[in-house]
Coordinates of N, CA and C and ligand atoms in Angstrom, one line a residue:
M1 N 0.8 -1.2 0.0 CA 0.0 0.0 0.0 C 0.9 1.3 0.0
N2 N 0.9 2.0 -1.1 CA 1.7 3.2 -1.2 C 0.7 4.4 -1.2
I3 N 0.8 5.2 -0.1 CA -0.2 6.2 0.0 C 0.5 7.6 0.2
M4 N -0.2 8.6 -0.3 CA 0.3 10.0 0.0 C -0.7 10.7 0.7
L5 N -0.4 11.4 1.8 CA -1.3 12.3 2.4 C -1.0 13.7 1.9
F6 N -2.1 14.4 1.4 CA -1.9 15.7 0.8 C -2.8 16.7 1.5
G7 N -2.2 17.9 1.7 CA -3.0 19.0 2.3 C -2.1 20.1 2.7
A8 N -2.8 21.2 3.1 CA -2.1 22.4 3.5 C -1.3 22.2 4.7
P9 N -0.3 23.1 5.0 CA 0.4 23.0 6.3 C -0.6 23.0 7.4
G10 N -0.5 22.1 8.4 CA -1.4 22.0 9.5 C -2.8 21.3 9.2
S11 N -2.9 20.7 8.1 CA -4.2 20.1 7.8 C -4.4 18.7 8.5
G12 N -3.3 18.2 9.1 CA -3.4 17.0 9.9 C -2.7 15.8 9.3
K13 N -1.8 16.0 8.3 CA -1.1 14.9 7.7 C -0.3 14.1 8.7
G14 N 0.6 14.8 9.4 CA 1.4 14.1 10.4 C 0.6 13.4 11.5
T15 N -0.5 14.0 11.9 CA -1.3 13.4 12.9 C -1.9 12.1 12.4
Q16 N -2.4 12.1 11.2 CA -3.1 11.0 10.7 C -2.2 9.9 10.2
A17 N -0.9 10.3 9.8 CA 0.0 9.3 9.4 C 0.3 8.3 10.4
K18 N 0.3 8.7 11.7 CA 0.7 7.8 12.8 C -0.2 6.6 12.9
P19 N -1.5 6.8 13.1 CA -2.4 5.6 13.2 C -2.4 4.8 12.0
I20 N -2.2 5.3 10.8 CA -2.2 4.5 9.6 C -0.9 3.6 9.6
M21 N 0.2 4.3 10.0 CA 1.4 3.6 10.0 C 1.3 2.4 11.0
E22 N 0.7 2.6 12.1 CA 0.6 1.5 13.1 C -0.4 0.4 12.6
K23 N -1.5 0.8 12.0 CA -2.5 -0.1 11.6 C -2.0 -1.0 10.4
Y24 N -1.3 -0.4 9.5 CA -0.8 -1.2 8.3 C 0.6 -1.6 8.4
N25 N 1.3 -1.2 9.5 CA 2.7 -1.5 9.7 C 3.6 -1.1 8.5
I26 N 3.4 0.2 8.1 CA 4.2 0.7 7.0 C 4.8 2.0 7.5
P27 N 6.0 2.4 7.0 CA 6.6 3.6 7.5 C 6.0 4.9 7.0
Q28 N 6.1 5.9 7.8 CA 5.7 7.3 7.4 C 7.0 8.0 6.9
I29 N 6.9 8.5 5.7 CA 8.0 9.2 5.1 C 7.7 10.7 5.1
S30 N 8.2 11.5 6.1 CA 7.9 12.9 6.2 C 9.1 13.7 5.8
T31 N 9.1 14.4 4.7 CA 10.3 15.2 4.3 C 10.6 16.3 5.3
G32 N 9.5 16.8 5.9 CA 9.7 17.8 7.0 C 10.5 17.2 8.1
D33 N 10.1 16.0 8.6 CA 10.9 15.3 9.7 C 12.3 15.0 9.3
I34 N 12.5 14.6 8.1 CA 13.9 14.3 7.6 C 14.7 15.6 7.6
L35 N 14.1 16.7 7.2 CA 14.9 17.9 7.2 C 15.2 18.4 8.6
R36 N 14.1 18.3 9.5 CA 14.4 18.7 10.9 C 15.4 17.9 11.6
S37 N 15.5 16.6 11.2 CA 16.6 15.8 11.8 C 18.0 16.3 11.3
A38 N 18.0 16.6 10.0 CA 19.3 17.1 9.4 C 19.7 18.4 10.1
I39 N 18.7 19.3 10.4 CA 19.0 20.5 11.1 C 19.5 20.2 12.5
A40 N 18.9 19.3 13.2 CA 19.3 18.9 14.6 C 20.8 18.4 14.6
E41 N 21.1 17.7 13.5 CA 22.5 17.1 13.4 C 23.5 18.2 12.9
K42 N 23.0 19.3 12.5 CA 23.8 20.4 12.0 C 24.6 20.0 10.7
S43 N 24.0 19.1 9.9 CA 24.6 18.6 8.7 C 24.6 19.7 7.7
P44 N 25.4 19.6 6.6 CA 25.4 20.6 5.5 C 23.9 20.8 5.0
L45 N 23.2 19.6 4.8 CA 21.9 19.7 4.3 C 21.0 20.5 5.3
G46 N 21.2 20.2 6.6 CA 20.4 20.9 7.6 C 20.6 22.4 7.6
L47 N 21.9 22.8 7.5 CA 22.2 24.2 7.6 C 21.6 24.9 6.4
E48 N 21.6 24.3 5.2 CA 21.0 24.8 4.0 C 19.5 24.9 4.1
A49 N 18.9 23.8 4.6 CA 17.4 23.8 4.7 C 16.9 24.7 5.7
K50 N 17.6 24.9 6.8 CA 17.1 25.7 7.9 C 16.7 27.2 7.4
K51 N 17.6 27.7 6.6 CA 17.4 29.1 6.2 C 16.0 29.2 5.5
V52 N 15.8 28.2 4.6 CA 14.6 28.3 3.8 C 13.3 27.9 4.6
M53 N 13.5 26.9 5.5 CA 12.3 26.5 6.3 C 11.9 27.6 7.3
D54 N 12.9 28.3 7.9 CA 12.5 29.4 8.8 C 11.7 30.5 8.1
L55 N 11.9 30.6 6.8 CA 11.2 31.7 6.1 C 9.8 31.2 5.6
G56 N 9.6 29.9 5.8 CA 8.3 29.3 5.3 C 8.3 29.0 3.8
Q57 N 9.5 28.9 3.2 CA 9.5 28.6 1.8 C 9.9 27.1 1.6
L58 N 9.8 26.7 0.3 CA 10.2 25.3 0.1 C 11.6 25.1 -0.2
V59 N 12.1 24.0 0.2 CA 13.5 23.6 0.0 C 13.6 23.1 -1.5
S60 N 14.7 23.3 -2.1 CA 14.8 23.0 -3.6 C 14.4 21.6 -4.0
D61 N 13.8 21.5 -5.1 CA 13.3 20.2 -5.6 C 14.5 19.2 -5.7
D62 N 15.7 19.6 -6.2 CA 16.8 18.7 -6.3 C 17.2 18.0 -5.0
I63 N 17.2 18.8 -3.9 CA 17.6 18.3 -2.6 C 16.5 17.3 -2.2
I64 N 15.2 17.7 -2.3 CA 14.2 16.8 -1.8 C 14.1 15.5 -2.6
I65 N 14.2 15.6 -3.9 CA 14.1 14.4 -4.8 C 15.2 13.4 -4.4
G66 N 16.4 14.0 -4.2 CA 17.5 13.1 -3.8 C 17.3 12.4 -2.5
I67 N 16.7 13.1 -1.5 CA 16.3 12.5 -0.2 C 15.3 11.3 -0.5
I68 N 14.3 11.6 -1.2 CA 13.2 10.6 -1.4 C 13.8 9.4 -2.2
K69 N 14.6 9.6 -3.2 CA 15.1 8.5 -4.0 C 15.8 7.5 -3.1
E70 N 16.7 8.0 -2.2 CA 17.4 7.1 -1.3 C 16.4 6.5 -0.3
R71 N 15.5 7.2 0.2 CA 14.6 6.7 1.3 C 13.7 5.5 0.7
L72 N 13.2 5.7 -0.5 CA 12.2 4.7 -1.0 C 12.9 3.4 -1.4
K73 N 14.3 3.5 -1.5 CA 15.0 2.2 -1.8 C 15.2 1.4 -0.6
Q74 N 14.9 1.9 0.6 CA 15.2 1.2 1.8 C 14.2 0.0 2.0
D75 N 14.7 -1.0 2.7 CA 14.0 -2.3 2.8 C 12.6 -2.1 3.4
D76 N 12.5 -1.2 4.4 CA 11.2 -1.1 5.1 C 10.1 -0.5 4.2
C77 N 10.5 0.0 3.0 CA 9.4 0.6 2.1 C 8.9 -0.5 1.2
K78 N 9.4 -1.7 1.3 CA 9.0 -2.8 0.3 C 7.5 -3.2 0.5
K79 N 7.0 -3.1 1.8 CA 5.6 -3.5 2.0 C 4.7 -2.3 1.9
G80 N 5.2 -1.1 1.5 CA 4.4 0.1 1.4 C 4.9 1.2 2.2
F81 N 4.3 2.4 2.0 CA 4.7 3.6 2.8 C 3.6 4.7 2.7
I82 N 3.8 5.7 3.6 CA 2.9 6.8 3.6 C 3.7 8.1 3.4
L83 N 3.5 8.7 2.3 CA 4.3 10.0 2.0 C 3.5 11.1 2.7
D84 N 4.3 11.9 3.5 CA 3.7 13.0 4.3 C 4.5 14.3 4.0
G85 N 4.0 15.2 3.2 CA 4.7 16.4 2.9 C 5.5 16.3 1.6
F86 N 5.4 15.2 0.9 CA 6.1 15.0 -0.4 C 5.1 14.2 -1.3
P87 N 5.0 14.5 -2.6 CA 5.6 15.7 -3.3 C 4.9 17.0 -3.0
R88 N 5.6 18.1 -3.2 CA 5.0 19.4 -2.9 C 5.1 20.3 -4.1
T89 N 5.6 19.8 -5.2 CA 5.6 20.6 -6.5 C 5.4 19.7 -7.6
I90 N 5.0 20.2 -8.8 CA 4.8 19.3 -9.9 C 6.1 18.6 -10.3
P91 N 7.3 19.3 -10.3 CA 8.5 18.6 -10.6 C 8.8 17.4 -9.6
Q92 N 8.5 17.6 -8.4 CA 8.7 16.5 -7.4 C 7.7 15.4 -7.7
A93 N 6.5 15.7 -8.1 CA 5.5 14.6 -8.4 C 6.0 13.8 -9.7
E94 N 6.5 14.6 -10.6 CA 7.0 13.9 -11.8 C 8.2 13.0 -11.5
A95 N 9.1 13.6 -10.7 CA 10.3 12.8 -10.3 C 9.9 11.5 -9.5
L96 N 8.8 11.6 -8.7 CA 8.3 10.5 -7.9 C 7.9 9.4 -8.9
E97 N 7.2 9.8 -10.0 CA 6.7 8.8 -10.9 C 7.9 8.0 -11.5
V98 N 9.0 8.8 -11.8 CA 10.2 8.1 -12.4 C 10.8 7.2 -11.4
I99 N 10.9 7.6 -10.2 CA 11.6 6.8 -9.1 C 10.7 5.5 -8.9
M100 N 9.4 5.7 -8.8 CA 8.5 4.5 -8.6 C 8.6 3.6 -9.8
K101 N 8.6 4.1 -10.9 CA 8.7 3.2 -12.1 C 10.0 2.4 -12.1
E102 N 11.1 3.1 -11.7 CA 12.4 2.3 -11.6 C 12.3 1.2 -10.5
L103 N 11.5 1.5 -9.5 CA 11.4 0.5 -8.4 C 10.2 -0.5 -8.7
G104 N 9.5 -0.3 -9.8 CA 8.4 -1.2 -10.1 C 7.2 -1.1 -9.2
I105 N 6.9 0.1 -8.7 CA 5.8 0.3 -7.8 C 5.0 1.5 -8.3
K106 N 3.8 1.7 -7.7 CA 3.0 2.8 -8.1 C 2.3 3.4 -6.8
L107 N 1.8 4.7 -7.0 CA 1.1 5.3 -5.9 C -0.3 4.8 -6.0
D108 N -0.9 4.2 -4.9 CA -2.2 3.7 -4.9 C -3.3 4.7 -4.6
K109 N -3.0 5.6 -3.6 CA -4.1 6.6 -3.2 C -3.4 7.8 -2.8
V110 N -4.0 9.0 -3.2 CA -3.6 10.3 -2.6 C -4.8 10.7 -1.8
I111 N -4.6 10.9 -0.5 CA -5.7 11.3 0.4 C -5.6 12.8 0.7
S112 N -6.5 13.5 0.2 CA -6.5 15.0 0.4 C -7.3 15.4 1.6
L113 N -6.6 16.0 2.6 CA -7.2 16.4 3.8 C -7.7 17.9 3.6
N114 N -9.0 18.0 3.4 CA -9.4 19.4 3.1 C -9.7 20.2 4.3
V115 N -8.9 21.3 4.5 CA -9.0 22.2 5.6 C -8.9 23.6 5.1
P116 N -9.9 24.5 5.4 CA -9.8 25.9 4.8 C -8.6 26.6 5.5
D117 N -8.1 27.6 4.8 CA -7.0 28.5 5.3 C -7.4 29.1 6.7
S118 N -8.7 29.4 6.8 CA -9.2 30.1 8.1 C -8.9 29.3 9.3
A119 N -8.8 27.9 9.2 CA -8.6 27.1 10.4 C -7.1 26.8 10.6
I120 N -6.3 27.2 9.6 CA -4.8 26.8 9.7 C -4.0 27.5 10.8
L121 N -4.3 28.8 10.9 CA -3.4 29.6 11.9 C -3.6 29.0 13.3
E122 N -4.9 28.8 13.7 CA -5.1 28.3 15.1 C -4.5 26.9 15.3
R123 N -4.6 26.1 14.2 CA -4.0 24.7 14.3 C -2.5 24.8 14.5
I124 N -1.8 25.6 13.7 CA -0.4 25.6 13.7 C 0.2 26.4 14.9
T125 N -0.4 27.5 15.3 CA 0.2 28.2 16.4 C -0.1 27.4 17.8
G126 N -1.2 26.6 17.7 CA -1.5 25.8 19.0 C -0.8 24.4 19.0
R127 N -0.1 24.1 17.9 CA 0.5 22.8 17.9 C 1.7 22.7 18.8
R128 N 1.9 21.6 19.4 CA 3.1 21.3 20.2 C 3.6 20.0 19.8
V129 N 4.9 19.8 19.5 CA 5.4 18.6 19.0 C 6.5 18.0 19.9
C130 N 6.6 16.7 19.8 CA 7.6 16.0 20.6 C 8.9 16.0 19.7
P131 N 10.0 16.6 20.2 CA 11.2 16.6 19.4 C 11.9 15.2 19.3
N132 N 11.4 14.3 20.2 CA 12.0 12.9 20.1 C 11.4 12.0 19.1
D133 N 10.0 11.9 19.1 CA 9.4 11.0 18.2 C 8.5 11.7 17.2
G134 N 8.4 13.0 17.2 CA 7.7 13.8 16.2 C 6.1 13.8 16.4
T135 N 5.6 13.2 17.5 CA 4.2 13.2 17.7 C 3.7 14.7 17.8
S136 N 2.6 15.0 17.2 CA 2.0 16.3 17.3 C 0.8 16.3 18.2
Y137 N 0.7 17.4 19.0 CA -0.4 17.6 19.9 C -1.0 19.0 19.6
H138 N -2.1 19.3 20.3 CA -2.6 20.7 20.1 C -3.1 21.2 21.5
I139 N -2.8 22.4 21.8 CA -3.2 22.9 23.1 C -4.7 22.8 23.4
T140 N -5.5 22.8 22.4 CA -7.0 22.7 22.6 C -7.5 21.4 22.0
F141 N -7.1 21.1 20.8 CA -7.8 20.0 20.0 C -7.3 18.6 20.3
N142 N -6.1 18.6 20.8 CA -5.4 17.2 20.9 C -4.4 17.3 22.0
Q143 N -4.9 17.4 23.3 CA -4.0 17.7 24.4 C -3.3 16.4 24.9
P144 N -2.1 16.6 25.3 CA -1.4 15.4 25.8 C -2.0 15.0 27.2
K145 N -1.8 13.8 27.7 CA -2.4 13.4 28.9 C -1.8 14.3 30.1
V146 N -0.5 14.5 30.0 CA 0.2 15.4 31.0 C 0.6 16.6 30.3
E147 N 0.2 17.8 30.8 CA 0.4 19.0 30.0 C 1.9 19.2 29.7
G148 N 2.2 19.5 28.5 CA 3.6 19.8 28.0 C 4.5 18.6 27.9
K149 N 3.9 17.3 28.0 CA 4.8 16.1 27.9 C 4.2 15.2 26.9
C150 N 5.1 14.5 26.1 CA 4.7 13.5 25.1 C 4.1 12.3 25.8
D151 N 2.9 11.9 25.3 CA 2.2 10.7 25.9 C 3.1 9.4 25.7
I152 N 3.8 9.4 24.6 CA 4.6 8.2 24.3 C 5.9 8.1 25.0
C153 N 6.7 9.2 25.0 CA 8.0 9.0 25.6 C 8.3 10.0 26.8
G154 N 7.3 10.9 27.1 CA 7.4 11.8 28.2 C 8.3 13.0 28.0
T155 N 8.9 13.1 26.7 CA 9.8 14.2 26.4 C 9.0 15.5 26.5
E156 N 9.6 16.6 26.9 CA 9.0 17.9 26.9 C 8.6 18.4 25.5
L157 N 7.4 18.8 25.3 CA 6.9 19.2 24.0 C 7.5 20.6 23.7
I158 N 7.6 20.9 22.4 CA 8.2 22.2 21.9 C 7.3 22.8 20.9
L159 N 7.5 24.1 20.7 CA 6.8 24.8 19.6 C 7.8 24.8 18.4
R160 N 7.4 24.3 17.3 CA 8.3 24.3 16.1 C 8.7 25.8 15.7
K161 N 10.0 25.9 15.3 CA 10.5 27.3 15.0 C 9.6 28.0 13.9
D162 N 9.1 27.1 13.0 CA 8.3 27.8 11.9 C 6.8 27.8 12.2
D163 N 6.4 27.5 13.4 CA 5.0 27.5 13.8 C 4.7 28.9 14.4
N164 N 4.8 30.0 13.6 CA 4.4 31.3 14.1 C 3.6 32.0 13.1
A165 N 2.8 33.0 13.5 CA 1.8 33.6 12.7 C 2.5 34.1 11.4
E166 N 3.7 34.7 11.5 CA 4.3 35.3 10.3 C 4.7 34.2 9.3
T167 N 5.3 33.1 9.7 CA 5.7 32.0 8.8 C 4.5 31.3 8.2
V168 N 3.4 31.2 9.0 CA 2.2 30.5 8.4 C 1.8 31.2 7.1
V169 N 1.8 32.5 7.1 CA 1.4 33.3 5.9 C 2.3 32.8 4.7
S170 N 3.6 32.8 4.9 CA 4.4 32.3 3.7 C 4.2 30.9 3.4
R171 N 4.0 30.0 4.4 CA 3.8 28.6 4.1 C 2.5 28.4 3.3
L172 N 1.5 29.2 3.7 CA 0.2 29.0 2.9 C 0.4 29.6 1.5
E173 N 1.2 30.6 1.4 CA 1.4 31.2 0.0 C 2.1 30.1 -0.8
A174 N 3.2 29.5 -0.2 CA 3.9 28.5 -1.0 C 3.0 27.3 -1.3
Y175 N 2.1 27.0 -0.4 CA 1.2 25.9 -0.6 C 0.3 26.2 -1.8
H176 N -0.4 27.3 -1.8 CA -1.3 27.6 -2.9 C -0.6 27.8 -4.2
K177 N 0.6 28.3 -4.2 CA 1.3 28.6 -5.5 C 1.9 27.3 -6.0
Q178 N 2.6 26.6 -5.1 CA 3.4 25.4 -5.6 C 2.8 24.1 -5.4
T179 N 2.1 23.9 -4.3 CA 1.6 22.5 -4.0 C 0.2 22.3 -4.4
A180 N -0.7 23.3 -4.3 CA -2.1 23.0 -4.6 C -2.3 22.5 -6.1
P181 N -1.5 22.8 -7.0 CA -1.7 22.3 -8.4 C -1.6 20.7 -8.4
L182 N -1.1 20.1 -7.4 CA -1.0 18.7 -7.4 C -2.4 18.0 -7.2
F183 N -3.3 18.8 -6.7 CA -4.7 18.3 -6.5 C -5.2 17.8 -7.9
D184 N -5.1 18.7 -8.8 CA -5.6 18.3 -10.2 C -4.7 17.3 -10.8
F185 N -3.5 17.3 -10.6 CA -2.5 16.4 -11.1 C -2.9 15.0 -10.8
Y186 N -3.3 14.8 -9.5 CA -3.6 13.4 -9.0 C -5.1 13.1 -9.3
K187 N -6.0 14.1 -9.4 CA -7.4 13.9 -9.7 C -7.5 13.3 -11.1
E188 N -6.7 13.9 -12.0 CA -6.7 13.4 -13.4 C -6.2 11.9 -13.5
K189 N -5.4 11.5 -12.5 CA -5.0 10.1 -12.5 C -5.9 9.2 -11.8
N190 N -7.1 9.8 -11.3 CA -8.1 9.0 -10.6 C -7.6 8.3 -9.3
I191 N -6.7 8.9 -8.6 CA -6.2 8.2 -7.4 C -6.4 9.1 -6.2
L192 N -7.0 10.3 -6.4 CA -7.2 11.3 -5.4 C -8.6 11.1 -4.7
V193 N -8.5 11.0 -3.3 CA -9.8 10.9 -2.5 C -9.8 12.1 -1.6
E194 N -11.0 12.7 -1.5 CA -11.1 13.9 -0.6 C -11.7 13.5 0.7
I195 N -11.1 14.0 1.8 CA -11.6 13.8 3.2 C -11.9 15.1 3.8
D196 N -12.9 15.1 4.7 CA -13.2 16.4 5.4 C -12.2 16.5 6.6
G197 N -11.2 17.3 6.4 CA -10.2 17.4 7.4 C -10.6 18.3 8.6
M198 N -11.8 18.8 8.5 CA -12.4 19.6 9.6 C -13.1 18.8 10.6
A199 N -13.3 17.5 10.3 CA -14.0 16.7 11.3 C -13.1 16.4 12.4
G200 N -13.6 15.8 13.5 CA -12.7 15.5 14.7 C -11.6 14.5 14.3
L201 N -10.6 14.5 15.1 CA -9.4 13.6 14.8 C -9.8 12.2 14.5
E202 N -10.7 11.6 15.4 CA -11.1 10.2 15.3 C -11.9 10.0 14.0
E203 N -12.8 11.0 13.7 CA -13.6 10.8 12.5 C -12.7 10.9 11.2
V204 N -11.7 11.8 11.2 CA -10.8 11.9 10.1 C -10.1 10.5 9.9
K205 N -9.7 10.0 11.0 CA -9.0 8.7 10.9 C -9.9 7.6 10.3
N206 N -11.2 7.6 10.8 CA -12.1 6.6 10.3 C -12.4 6.8 8.8
Q207 N -12.5 8.0 8.4 CA -12.7 8.3 7.0 C -11.6 7.7 6.2
I208 N -10.3 7.9 6.6 CA -9.2 7.4 5.9 C -9.1 5.9 5.9
V209 N -9.4 5.3 7.0 CA -9.4 3.8 7.1 C -10.5 3.3 6.1
R210 N -11.6 3.9 6.0 CA -12.7 3.4 5.1 C -12.2 3.5 3.7
V211 N -11.5 4.5 3.3 CA -10.9 4.7 2.0 C -9.9 3.6 1.7
L212 N -9.1 3.3 2.7 CA -8.0 2.3 2.5 C -8.5 0.9 2.4
E213 N -9.7 0.7 3.1 CA -10.2 -0.7 3.1 C -11.1 -1.0 1.9
Ligands
AP5_1 P1 6.4 19.9 7.0 O1 7.0 19.5 8.3 O2 6.0 19.0 6.0 O3 5.2 20.9 7.4 P2 3.8 21.2 6.7 O4 3.4 20.6 5.4 O5 3.8 22.7 6.8 O6 2.9 20.4 7.5 P3 2.8 20.5 9.0 O7 3.7 19.6 9.7 O8 2.8 21.9 9.5 O9 1.2 20.0 9.2 P4 0.5 18.6 9.2 O10 -0.4 18.6 8.1 O11 1.4 17.5 9.4 O12 -0.4 18.9 10.5 P5 -0.4 18.2 11.9 O13 -0.9 16.8 11.8 O14 0.8 18.4 12.7 O15 7.4 20.9 6.3 C1 8.1 21.9 7.0 C2 9.0 22.7 6.0 O16 10.0 21.8 5.5 C3 8.3 23.3 4.8 O17 7.8 24.6 5.1 C4 9.4 23.3 3.8 O18 10.3 24.4 4.0 C5 10.2 22.0 4.1 N1 9.7 20.9 3.3 C6 9.2 19.7 3.7 N2 8.9 18.9 2.7 C7 9.2 19.6 1.6 C8 9.2 19.2 0.2 N3 8.6 18.1 -0.2 N4 9.6 20.1 -0.7 C9 10.2 21.3 -0.3 N5 10.3 21.7 1.0 C10 9.8 20.8 1.9 O19 -1.6 19.0 12.6 C11 -1.5 20.4 12.9 C12 -2.2 20.7 14.2 O20 -3.6 20.5 14.1 C13 -1.7 19.8 15.4 O21 -1.6 20.6 16.5 C14 -2.8 18.7 15.5 O22 -3.0 18.3 16.8 C15 -4.0 19.5 15.0 N6 -5.0 18.7 14.3 C16 -4.8 17.7 13.4 N7 -5.9 17.2 12.9 C17 -6.9 17.9 13.6 C18 -8.4 17.8 13.5 N8 -9.0 17.0 12.7 N9 -9.1 18.7 14.3 C19 -8.4 19.6 15.1 N10 -7.1 19.7 15.2 C20 -6.3 18.9 14.4

């Protein structure tokens, strides 16, 4: 099962990737998480990506395509995967087709989490993430059991550097200009399914499971 979660920043891709990953025992491939790990390691890729991510812009296609090409070749992807935050531009989507063709696989479903821009600011500024395992919480909509601590590993939750009102505007601009055209790209291929991303967390999850089953 090769799935892509598609949607605006803060639409719930990372949140929904976790239960799907556990239910189907397939890895989540989040380009955002890969880039954040590179930043934490202070690698040359991380230093380069940080400047762009802090501004809410997209990292170059060449860098991202290189990362995905290596990641999809790994053994744990053989039984399927969930793409989260990739592809984000038409050139990335075209490169993905080439990579998958080389690997003899295809994208089965693109799940679009439909959330209006008006809901995004509150979701993103209220998000708190675990720097250890990447789990997302929300100060109102998805509270951890113990305030400020990850339910899974107990690590202190943080506010992502790019989760501020100023950066959200640039991230939404980049989304509408560079990423939104992928909606029609995948609709034309008849693999896009729309989900009401404004429903509660559990209902969104159930909608996705129904699509996948
Ligand atoms: P990335 O990490 O991919 O960020 P993003 O796409 O902006 O997505 P988010 O992580 O912000 O949101 P999400 O949809 O996962 O939402 P979540 O589930 O956390 O990318 C970061 C940066 O890296 C980019 O800006 C770019 O610079 C770079 N980058 C990454 N990939 C790239 C690529 N392919 N090409 C180029 N550059 C790339 O949910 C958000 C909040 O809402 C949480 O608090 C959650 O608890 C809450 N929530 C979730 N669902 C619901 C619900 N149903 N109801 C109420 N609240 C909800």
